[in-house]
mmCIF file of C-alpha atoms in Angstrom:
data_model
loop_
_atom_site.group_PDB
_atom_site.id
_atom_site.type_symbol
_atom_site.label_atom_id
_atom_site.label_comp_id
_atom_site.label_asym_id
_atom_site.label_seq_id
_atom_site.Cartn_x
_atom_site.Cartn_y
_atom_site.Cartn_z
ATOM 1 C CA MET A 167 0.000 0.000 0.000
ATOM 2 C CA LYS A 168 1.058 3.552 -0.727
ATOM 3 C CA ILE A 169 -0.699 6.753 0.329
ATOM 4 C CA TYR A 170 -0.425 10.262 -1.107
ATOM 5 C CA PRO A 171 -1.927 13.609 0.002
ATOM 6 C CA ILE A 172 -3.775 15.201 -2.917
ATOM 7 C CA GLU A 173 -4.143 18.976 -2.757
ATOM 8 C CA THR A 174 -7.071 20.391 -4.735
ATOM 9 C CA VAL A 175 -7.661 24.019 -3.762
ATOM 10 C CA ASN A 176 -7.336 26.417 -0.847
ATOM 11 C CA PHE A 177 -10.358 28.468 0.131
ATOM 12 C CA LYS A 178 -11.714 30.609 2.956
ATOM 13 C CA LEU A 179 -14.750 30.546 5.206
ATOM 14 C CA ASP A 180 -16.068 32.865 7.896
ATOM 15 C CA GLY A 181 -14.145 32.246 11.095
ATOM 16 C CA GLY A 182 -17.199 32.736 13.274
ATOM 17 C CA ALA A 183 -19.093 30.063 11.375
ATOM 18 C CA MET A 184 -16.114 27.728 11.638
ATOM 19 C CA PHE A 185 -15.894 28.064 15.435
ATOM 20 C CA GLY A 186 -19.509 28.433 16.501
ATOM 21 C CA VAL A 187 -19.871 29.790 20.034
ATOM 22 C CA VAL A 188 -16.127 30.309 20.618
ATOM 23 C CA PRO A 189 -15.244 34.053 20.630
ATOM 24 C CA LYS A 190 -13.011 35.424 17.895
ATOM 25 C CA SER A 191 -10.548 36.710 20.483
ATOM 26 C CA ILE A 192 -9.809 33.058 21.284
ATOM 27 C CA TRP A 193 -10.036 31.223 17.937
ATOM 28 C CA GLN A 194 -7.979 33.785 16.043
ATOM 29 C CA ARG A 195 -4.918 32.762 18.070
ATOM 30 C CA THR A 196 -4.722 29.544 16.066
ATOM 31 C CA ASN A 197 -6.698 30.515 12.958
ATOM 32 C CA PRO A 198 -6.133 34.222 12.212
ATOM 33 C CA ALA A 199 -8.808 35.932 10.129
ATOM 34 C CA ASP A 200 -8.385 38.336 7.221
ATOM 35 C CA ALA A 201 -10.151 41.690 6.826
ATOM 36 C CA ASN A 202 -13.362 39.859 5.826
ATOM 37 C CA ASN A 203 -13.235 37.679 8.946
ATOM 38 C CA GLN A 204 -12.384 34.632 6.806
ATOM 39 C CA ILE A 205 -9.829 31.984 7.752
ATOM 40 C CA ASP A 206 -7.541 29.889 5.547
ATOM 41 C CA LEU A 207 -8.764 26.384 4.706
ATOM 42 C CA ALA A 208 -7.744 23.560 2.389
ATOM 43 C CA ALA A 209 -9.552 20.837 0.457
ATOM 44 C CA ARG A 210 -6.933 18.106 0.898
ATOM 45 C CA CYS A 211 -7.843 14.648 -0.342
ATOM 46 C CA MET A 212 -6.102 11.298 0.058
ATOM 47 C CA LEU A 213 -5.062 8.758 -2.587
ATOM 48 C CA ILE A 214 -4.576 5.108 -1.582
ATOM 49 C CA GLU A 215 -2.707 2.801 -3.942
ATOM 50 C CA ASP A 216 -3.471 -0.736 -2.788
ATOM 51 C CA GLY A 217 -2.835 -3.590 -5.202
ATOM 52 C CA ASN A 218 -5.044 -3.143 -8.238
ATOM 53 C CA ARG A 219 -7.155 -0.517 -6.480
ATOM 54 C CA LEU A 220 -6.602 3.236 -6.556
ATOM 55 C CA ILE A 221 -8.917 4.841 -3.998
ATOM 56 C CA LEU A 222 -9.479 8.591 -3.784
ATOM 57 C CA ILE A 223 -10.960 9.864 -0.524
ATOM 58 C CA ASP A 224 -13.014 13.007 -1.217
ATOM 59 C CA THR A 225 -12.606 15.137 -4.328
ATOM 60 C CA GLY A 226 -12.694 18.808 -3.305
ATOM 61 C CA MET A 227 -15.020 21.435 -4.758
ATOM 62 C CA GLY A 228 -14.532 20.751 -8.465
ATOM 63 C CA ASN A 229 -14.812 23.566 -10.993
ATOM 64 C CA LYS A 230 -18.337 23.481 -12.415
ATOM 65 C CA GLN A 231 -20.030 26.054 -10.184
ATOM 66 C CA SER A 232 -20.400 29.692 -11.244
ATOM 67 C CA ASP A 233 -17.853 32.434 -10.616
ATOM 68 C CA LYS A 234 -20.394 34.007 -8.257
ATOM 69 C CA PHE A 235 -20.587 30.786 -6.231
ATOM 70 C CA PHE A 236 -16.821 30.401 -5.954
ATOM 71 C CA GLY A 237 -16.505 34.107 -5.160
ATOM 72 C CA TYR A 238 -17.985 33.420 -1.723
ATOM 73 C CA TYR A 239 -15.054 31.134 -0.884
ATOM 74 C CA SER A 240 -12.008 33.154 -2.010
ATOM 75 C CA LEU A 241 -10.354 30.278 -3.859
ATOM 76 C CA GLY A 242 -6.569 30.375 -3.892
ATOM 77 C CA GLY A 243 -3.370 28.405 -4.204
ATOM 78 C CA ASN A 244 -1.786 26.774 -7.227
ATOM 79 C CA ALA A 245 -2.951 23.206 -6.680
ATOM 80 C CA ASN A 246 -5.705 21.369 -8.505
ATOM 81 C CA LEU A 247 -6.764 17.746 -8.465
ATOM 82 C CA ASP A 248 -5.418 16.781 -11.899
ATOM 83 C CA ASP A 249 -1.989 18.306 -11.321
ATOM 84 C CA SER A 250 -1.765 16.710 -7.872
ATOM 85 C CA LEU A 251 -2.616 13.291 -9.320
ATOM 86 C CA LYS A 252 -0.091 13.766 -12.122
ATOM 87 C CA LYS A 253 2.606 14.698 -9.602
ATOM 88 C CA VAL A 254 2.330 11.238 -8.040
ATOM 89 C CA GLY A 255 2.097 9.447 -11.384
ATOM 90 C CA PHE A 256 -1.634 9.025 -11.946
ATOM 91 C CA HIS A 257 -4.556 10.299 -14.021
ATOM 92 C CA ARG A 258 -8.172 10.583 -12.936
ATOM 93 C CA ASP A 259 -9.036 7.707 -15.314
ATOM 94 C CA ASP A 260 -6.818 5.442 -13.187
ATOM 95 C CA ILE A 261 -9.051 5.885 -10.124
ATOM 96 C CA THR A 262 -11.020 2.718 -9.334
ATOM 97 C CA ASP A 263 -12.927 3.973 -6.289
ATOM 98 C CA VAL A 264 -14.003 7.380 -5.011
ATOM 99 C CA PHE A 265 -14.896 7.285 -1.315
ATOM 100 C CA MET A 266 -16.821 10.305 -0.062
ATOM 101 C CA THR A 267 -16.769 11.037 3.654
ATOM 102 C CA HIS A 268 -20.004 12.938 3.065
ATOM 103 C CA LEU A 269 -21.723 14.780 0.244
ATOM 104 C CA HIS A 270 -21.245 18.451 1.121
ATOM 105 C CA PHE A 271 -20.016 20.347 -1.948
ATOM 106 C CA ASP A 272 -16.473 20.925 -0.678
ATOM 107 C CA HIS A 273 -16.000 17.173 -0.259
ATOM 108 C CA CYS A 274 -17.671 15.753 -3.371
ATOM 109 C CA GLY A 275 -17.924 18.600 -5.919
ATOM 110 C CA GLY A 276 -14.969 17.239 -7.879
ATOM 111 C CA SER A 277 -16.715 13.890 -8.383
ATOM 112 C CA ILE A 278 -18.961 15.285 -11.133
ATOM 113 C CA GLN A 279 -18.068 17.511 -14.091
ATOM 114 C CA TRP A 280 -19.732 19.154 -17.076
ATOM 115 C CA ASN A 281 -20.115 16.912 -20.113
ATOM 116 C CA SER A 282 -18.235 17.839 -23.300
ATOM 117 C CA ASP A 283 -20.847 20.280 -24.633
ATOM 118 C CA ARG A 284 -21.794 21.618 -21.171
ATOM 119 C CA THR A 285 -25.428 20.598 -21.529
ATOM 120 C CA GLY A 286 -25.359 18.280 -18.526
ATOM 121 C CA TYR A 287 -23.159 16.464 -16.061
ATOM 122 C CA GLU A 288 -21.119 13.273 -15.990
ATOM 123 C CA PRO A 289 -18.804 11.466 -13.560
ATOM 124 C CA ALA A 290 -15.342 13.034 -13.436
ATOM 125 C CA PHE A 291 -13.871 9.548 -12.833
ATOM 126 C CA LYS A 292 -15.250 7.380 -15.606
ATOM 127 C CA ASN A 293 -13.770 4.108 -14.362
ATOM 128 C CA ALA A 294 -14.548 4.523 -10.661
ATOM 129 C CA ARG A 295 -17.195 3.369 -8.261
ATOM 130 C CA PHE A 296 -18.552 6.173 -6.065
ATOM 131 C CA TRP A 297 -18.985 5.137 -2.433
ATOM 132 C CA THR A 298 -21.298 6.654 0.174
ATOM 133 C CA ASN A 299 -23.771 4.979 2.536
ATOM 134 C CA GLU A 300 -27.508 4.639 2.189
ATOM 135 C CA LYS A 301 -28.499 6.657 5.259
ATOM 136 C CA HIS A 302 -26.312 9.586 4.259
ATOM 137 C CA TRP A 303 -27.530 9.350 0.646
ATOM 138 C CA GLN A 304 -31.141 9.675 1.797
ATOM 139 C CA TRP A 305 -30.156 12.604 4.042
ATOM 140 C CA ALA A 306 -28.357 14.371 1.177
ATOM 141 C CA THR A 307 -30.971 13.820 -1.524
ATOM 142 C CA ARG A 308 -33.800 15.001 0.739
ATOM 143 C CA PRO A 309 -31.910 17.834 2.433
ATOM 144 C CA ASN A 310 -33.067 19.791 5.437
ATOM 145 C CA ALA A 311 -33.233 23.579 5.120
ATOM 146 C CA ARG A 312 -30.039 24.014 7.152
ATOM 147 C CA GLU A 313 -27.885 21.891 4.830
ATOM 148 C CA LYS A 314 -29.642 22.433 1.507
ATOM 149 C CA ALA A 315 -27.017 24.927 0.328
ATOM 150 C CA SER A 316 -24.277 22.328 0.898
ATOM 151 C CA PHE A 317 -26.003 19.366 -0.780
ATOM 152 C CA LEU A 318 -26.025 20.423 -4.434
ATOM 153 C CA LYS A 319 -28.029 18.059 -6.620
ATOM 154 C CA GLU A 320 -25.650 18.489 -9.571
ATOM 155 C CA ASN A 321 -22.865 17.074 -7.382
ATOM 156 C CA ILE A 322 -24.905 14.125 -6.195
ATOM 157 C CA LEU A 323 -27.629 12.808 -8.521
ATOM 158 C CA PRO A 324 -25.366 12.148 -11.566
ATOM 159 C CA MET A 325 -23.544 9.485 -9.524
ATOM 160 C CA GLN A 326 -26.722 7.462 -9.323
ATOM 161 C CA GLU A 327 -27.787 8.247 -12.879
ATOM 162 C CA SER A 328 -24.447 6.951 -14.188
ATOM 163 C CA GLY A 329 -24.854 3.576 -12.496
ATOM 164 C CA GLN A 330 -21.539 4.100 -10.678
ATOM 165 C CA LEU A 331 -22.993 4.678 -7.188
ATOM 166 C CA TYR A 332 -22.375 2.093 -4.445
ATOM 167 C CA PHE A 333 -23.253 2.005 -0.768
ATOM 168 C CA ILE A 334 -20.908 1.032 2.044
ATOM 169 C CA ASP A 335 -22.582 -1.598 4.208
ATOM 170 C CA SER A 336 -23.161 0.114 7.542
ATOM 171 C CA GLN A 337 -25.545 -2.501 8.929
ATOM 172 C CA ASN A 338 -24.610 -4.917 11.687
ATOM 173 C CA LYS A 339 -20.983 -3.858 11.733
ATOM 174 C CA SER A 340 -18.928 -3.629 14.885
ATOM 175 C CA PHE A 341 -16.838 -0.517 15.527
ATOM 176 C CA LEU A 342 -14.305 -0.074 12.700
ATOM 177 C CA GLU A 343 -14.864 -3.485 11.152
ATOM 178 C CA GLU A 344 -13.040 -3.538 7.836
ATOM 179 C CA SER A 345 -15.162 -2.177 4.996
ATOM 180 C CA GLU A 346 -15.458 -3.257 1.372
ATOM 181 C CA LEU A 347 -12.512 -0.970 0.588
ATOM 182 C CA GLY A 348 -10.081 -2.584 2.998
ATOM 183 C CA PHE A 349 -10.081 -0.024 5.818
ATOM 184 C CA GLY A 350 -12.130 0.600 8.930
ATOM 185 C CA ILE A 351 -14.774 3.328 9.032
ATOM 186 C CA LEU A 352 -16.022 5.348 11.978
ATOM 187 C CA PHE A 353 -19.554 6.686 11.432
ATOM 188 C CA VAL A 354 -20.279 10.031 13.120
ATOM 189 C CA ASP A 355 -23.496 12.014 13.058
ATOM 190 C CA GLY A 356 -22.866 15.395 14.671
ATOM 191 C CA HIS A 357 -21.778 17.295 11.566
ATOM 192 C CA THR A 358 -24.171 15.512 9.238
ATOM 193 C CA GLU A 359 -25.915 12.135 9.170
ATOM 194 C CA LYS A 360 -23.472 9.198 8.852
ATOM 195 C CA GLN A 361 -20.271 11.031 7.953
ATOM 196 C CA MET A 362 -17.579 8.366 7.407
ATOM 197 C CA LEU A 363 -14.014 8.622 8.756
ATOM 198 C CA PRO A 364 -11.554 6.078 7.290
ATOM 199 C CA HIS A 365 -9.078 4.430 9.688
ATOM 200 C CA ILE A 366 -6.153 3.041 7.695
ATOM 201 C CA ARG A 367 -3.291 0.868 8.946
ATOM 202 C CA TYR A 368 -0.219 2.161 7.136
ATOM 203 C CA GLN A 369 3.461 1.551 7.812
ATOM 204 C CA GLY A 370 2.727 0.319 11.318
ATOM 205 C CA LYS A 371 0.612 3.350 12.224
ATOM 206 C CA THR A 372 -3.108 4.143 12.268
ATOM 207 C CA LEU A 373 -3.871 7.029 9.931
ATOM 208 C CA VAL A 374 -7.330 8.599 10.317
ATOM 209 C CA PHE A 375 -8.913 10.840 7.700
ATOM 210 C CA VAL A 376 -10.780 13.107 10.110
ATOM 211 C CA ALA A 377 -12.790 15.157 7.555
ATOM 212 C CA ASP A 378 -15.216 17.532 9.325
ATOM 213 C CA LEU A 379 -15.061 15.984 12.782
ATOM 214 C CA LEU A 380 -11.777 17.899 13.174
ATOM 215 C CA PRO A 381 -11.405 20.559 10.467
ATOM 216 C CA THR A 382 -8.135 22.111 11.765
ATOM 217 C CA VAL A 383 -5.782 21.758 14.727
ATOM 218 C CA GLY A 384 -7.531 24.829 16.131
ATOM 219 C CA HIS A 385 -10.665 22.710 16.585
ATOM 220 C CA ILE A 386 -9.149 20.176 19.002
ATOM 221 C CA PRO A 387 -10.618 21.634 22.264
ATOM 222 C CA LEU A 388 -14.078 20.121 22.725
ATOM 223 C CA PRO A 389 -16.232 23.311 22.606
ATOM 224 C CA TYR A 390 -14.614 24.381 19.322
ATOM 225 C CA VAL A 391 -17.416 23.064 17.119
ATOM 226 C CA MET A 392 -18.427 24.472 13.741
ATOM 227 C CA GLY A 393 -21.624 26.441 13.388
ATOM 228 C CA TYR A 394 -22.277 24.244 10.339
ATOM 229 C CA ASP A 395 -22.789 21.111 12.465
ATOM 230 C CA THR A 396 -26.394 19.957 12.565
ATOM 231 C CA ARG A 397 -26.097 18.379 16.035
ATOM 232 C CA PRO A 398 -23.337 20.251 17.907
ATOM 233 C CA LEU A 399 -23.937 18.521 21.240
ATOM 234 C CA LEU A 400 -23.504 15.165 19.528
ATOM 235 C CA THR A 401 -20.295 16.434 17.923
ATOM 236 C CA LEU A 402 -19.022 17.222 21.429
ATOM 237 C CA ASP A 403 -19.576 13.621 22.511
ATOM 238 C CA GLU A 404 -18.127 12.183 19.305
ATOM 239 C CA LYS A 405 -15.032 14.382 19.494
ATOM 240 C CA ASP A 406 -14.503 13.563 23.156
ATOM 241 C CA LYS A 407 -14.564 9.817 22.539
ATOM 242 C CA PHE A 408 -12.531 9.966 19.352
ATOM 243 C CA LEU A 409 -9.799 12.295 20.625
ATOM 244 C CA LYS A 410 -9.264 10.197 23.752
ATOM 245 C CA GLU A 411 -8.870 7.105 21.578
ATOM 246 C CA ALA A 412 -6.587 9.004 19.220
ATOM 247 C CA ALA A 413 -4.364 10.066 22.107
ATOM 248 C CA ASP A 414 -4.313 6.638 23.768
ATOM 249 C CA ASN A 415 -3.653 4.756 20.520
ATOM 250 C CA GLU A 416 -1.258 7.289 18.955
ATOM 251 C CA TYR A 417 -3.373 7.867 15.858
ATOM 252 C CA TYR A 418 -2.016 10.110 13.110
ATOM 253 C CA LEU A 419 -4.795 12.487 12.054
ATOM 254 C CA PHE A 420 -4.935 13.463 8.377
ATOM 255 C CA LEU A 421 -6.364 16.978 8.212
ATOM 256 C CA GLU A 422 -8.549 17.684 5.198
ATOM 257 C CA HIS A 423 -9.270 21.354 5.888
ATOM 258 C CA ASP A 424 -6.200 22.679 7.712
ATOM 259 C CA ALA A 425 -4.387 24.879 5.193
ATOM 260 C CA HIS A 426 -1.138 24.861 7.177
ATOM 261 C CA HIS A 427 -0.888 21.369 8.693
ATOM 262 C CA GLU A 428 -1.265 17.997 6.955
ATOM 263 C CA ILE A 429 -0.966 15.608 9.911
ATOM 264 C CA CYS A 430 -1.241 15.964 13.667
ATOM 265 C CA THR A 431 -1.177 13.852 16.803
ATOM 266 C CA VAL A 432 -2.891 14.584 20.095
ATOM 267 C CA LYS A 433 -2.197 13.898 23.772
ATOM 268 C CA ARG A 434 -4.089 13.890 27.067
ATOM 269 C CA THR A 435 -3.417 16.825 29.389
ATOM 270 C CA GLU A 436 -4.879 18.118 32.655
ATOM 271 C CA VAL A 437 -7.277 20.311 30.661
ATOM 272 C CA GLY A 438 -8.318 17.624 28.180
ATOM 273 C CA VAL A 439 -6.931 16.309 24.910
ATOM 274 C CA ARG A 440 -4.694 18.836 23.189
ATOM 275 C CA LEU A 441 -2.398 19.083 20.181
ATOM 276 C CA ASN A 442 0.802 17.063 20.493
ATOM 277 C CA GLU A 443 2.719 17.527 17.232
ATOM 278 C CA THR A 444 2.104 18.497 13.605
ATOM 279 C CA PHE A 445 3.875 16.987 10.610
ATOM 280 C CA ARG A 446 4.186 17.160 6.882
ATOM 281 C CA PHE A 447 3.019 13.858 5.453
ATOM 282 C CA ASP A 448 6.321 13.135 3.728
ATOM 283 C CA THR A 449 8.330 13.496 6.943
ATOM 284 C CA ILE A 450 6.678 10.545 8.671
ATOM 285 C CA PHE A 451 5.478 8.282 5.837
#
């Protein structure tokens, strides 16, 4: 097995929305805001080369939305998905599986693209299976008013229409039982229904793709919960349990949204679980 970080784009979101009830005077110490109160974020994906499978975890925002839409997110940086894949020796047509932690636009927008004459949409990975789970699919295709702006039908429905959509079996599974894709999955419900966090054994370590349970290292303290979460009190419980396990088992946390840190570890302290160290991926793997 070989794993690669895949950078797609950097973007910005309102710092207040990203930290919920935590005052700016506190969160800006770790995540400084610009003049528009926005903080730096990334859309960092993961590529797993495992035998004859090439699995991409999340796909970033893609490029099919309007300039007005992207204008809200202050896109930046030089990276894009195709160049990042090429840098590690692959093309999007080589991808066999696209695993989506959840179907918010910044995690799955790159899964679907315009067709050649821009009259409709098609899968951006023509040879891949697209993986979600049935409960989250139902949640995303019948969105509540709070999340409707994040579940964009043009990002989601073409997966099913193409015949390339598959569901991870989430029934009758014990905690982190190995999935169809060869890694364990933790299901969490605070941010959105049945978000999936891959737990991957790699080079003798456990690497966890933490997605939106832990957007940045600044979100490690328990009350630092995004205003975007649908069930913030549940997120508190899920974070508490997960971070204690991460500290006790020396997990390496792969950060999808932290623009400045790729990997971190955590430790128990007298005031709760806190940041231990941060790393570049290539310095430890």
